C-alpha positions as CSV (number, residue, x, y, z in Angstrom):
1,X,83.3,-49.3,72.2
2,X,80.0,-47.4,71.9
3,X,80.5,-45.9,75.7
4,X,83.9,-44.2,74.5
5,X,81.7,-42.6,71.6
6,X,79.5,-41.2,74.1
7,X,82.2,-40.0,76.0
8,X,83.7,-38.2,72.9
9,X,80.1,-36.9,71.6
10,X,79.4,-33.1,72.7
11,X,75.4,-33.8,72.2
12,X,75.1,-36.0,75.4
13,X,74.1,-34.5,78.4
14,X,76.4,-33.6,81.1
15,X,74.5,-36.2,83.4
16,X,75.5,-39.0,80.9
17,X,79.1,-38.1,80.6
18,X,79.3,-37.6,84.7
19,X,77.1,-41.2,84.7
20,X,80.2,-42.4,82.5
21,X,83.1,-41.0,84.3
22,X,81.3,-42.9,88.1
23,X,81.1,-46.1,86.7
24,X,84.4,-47.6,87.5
25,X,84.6,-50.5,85.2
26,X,84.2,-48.2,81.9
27,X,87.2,-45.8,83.0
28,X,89.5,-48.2,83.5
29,X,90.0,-48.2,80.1
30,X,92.0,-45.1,79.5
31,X,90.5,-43.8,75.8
32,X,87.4,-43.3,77.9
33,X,89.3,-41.4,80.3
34,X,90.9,-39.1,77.6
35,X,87.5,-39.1,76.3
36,X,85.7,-38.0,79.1
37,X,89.2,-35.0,79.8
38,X,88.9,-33.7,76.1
39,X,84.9,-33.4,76.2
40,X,83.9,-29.7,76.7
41,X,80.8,-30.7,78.1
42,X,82.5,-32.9,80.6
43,X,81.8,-31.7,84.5
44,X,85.2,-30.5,85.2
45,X,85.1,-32.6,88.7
46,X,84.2,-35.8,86.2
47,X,87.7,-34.5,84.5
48,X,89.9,-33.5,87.3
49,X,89.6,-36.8,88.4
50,X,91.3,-38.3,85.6
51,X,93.7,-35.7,84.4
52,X,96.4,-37.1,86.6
53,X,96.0,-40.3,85.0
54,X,97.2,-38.6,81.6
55,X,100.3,-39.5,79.5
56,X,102.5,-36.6,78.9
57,X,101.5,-36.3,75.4
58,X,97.8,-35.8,76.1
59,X,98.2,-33.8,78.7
60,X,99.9,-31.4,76.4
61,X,96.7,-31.5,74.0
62,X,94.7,-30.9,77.4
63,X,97.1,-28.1,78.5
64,X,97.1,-26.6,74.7
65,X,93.0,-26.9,73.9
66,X,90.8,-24.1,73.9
67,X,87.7,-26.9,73.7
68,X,87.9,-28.1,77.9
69,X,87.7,-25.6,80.9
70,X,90.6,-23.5,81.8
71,X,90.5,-24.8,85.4
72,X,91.3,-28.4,83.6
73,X,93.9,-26.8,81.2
74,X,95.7,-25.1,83.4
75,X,96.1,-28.7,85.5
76,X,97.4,-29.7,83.2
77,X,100.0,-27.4,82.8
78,X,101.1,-27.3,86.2
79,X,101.5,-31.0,86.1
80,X,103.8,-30.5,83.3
81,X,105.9,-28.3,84.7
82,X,106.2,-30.1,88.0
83,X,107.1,-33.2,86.0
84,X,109.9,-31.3,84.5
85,X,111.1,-29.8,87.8
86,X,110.8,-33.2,89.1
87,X,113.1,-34.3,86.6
88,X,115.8,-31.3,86.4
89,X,115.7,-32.4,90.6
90,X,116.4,-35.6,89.4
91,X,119.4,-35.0,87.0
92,X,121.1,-32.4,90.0
């Protein structure tokens, strides 16, 4: 899908990628949401938005990479942990 490889490209204008991440019918497909997360040149408001959305494996590529802004990296990292409290609670 040639709007993913916009979403993925680091040479499109932040405008673009935040014109992606409002239009509601491309980010309900969700490579174009981690796309639009992993994209250092993604608005990090275009990215918070999605980063709940995440399956626990790419949120730990989110909460590991060095590429997307630390305000989105360390989301992802407290999701992690509050999944994992969430399940210790669950096995008391």
């Amino acid at each position: 899908m040639e709007i993913n490889l916009a979403a993925q490209s680091t040479s499109v204008s932040e405008d673009v990628l935040r014109e992606i991440g409002n239009k509601r019918d491309w980010t309900r497909h969700y490579d174009i949401k981690v796309s639009l997360v992993n994209n250092p040149k993604s608005p990090p408001d275009i990215s918070m938005n999605f980063i709940r959305h995440m399956r626990d494996k790419d949120l730990k590529m989110i909460s590991k990479s060095k590429n997307v802004p630390g305000v989105v990296s360390s989301t992802a990292k407290r999701i992690i942990l509050q999944k994992q409290e969430s399940q210790l609670l669950k096995l008391s």
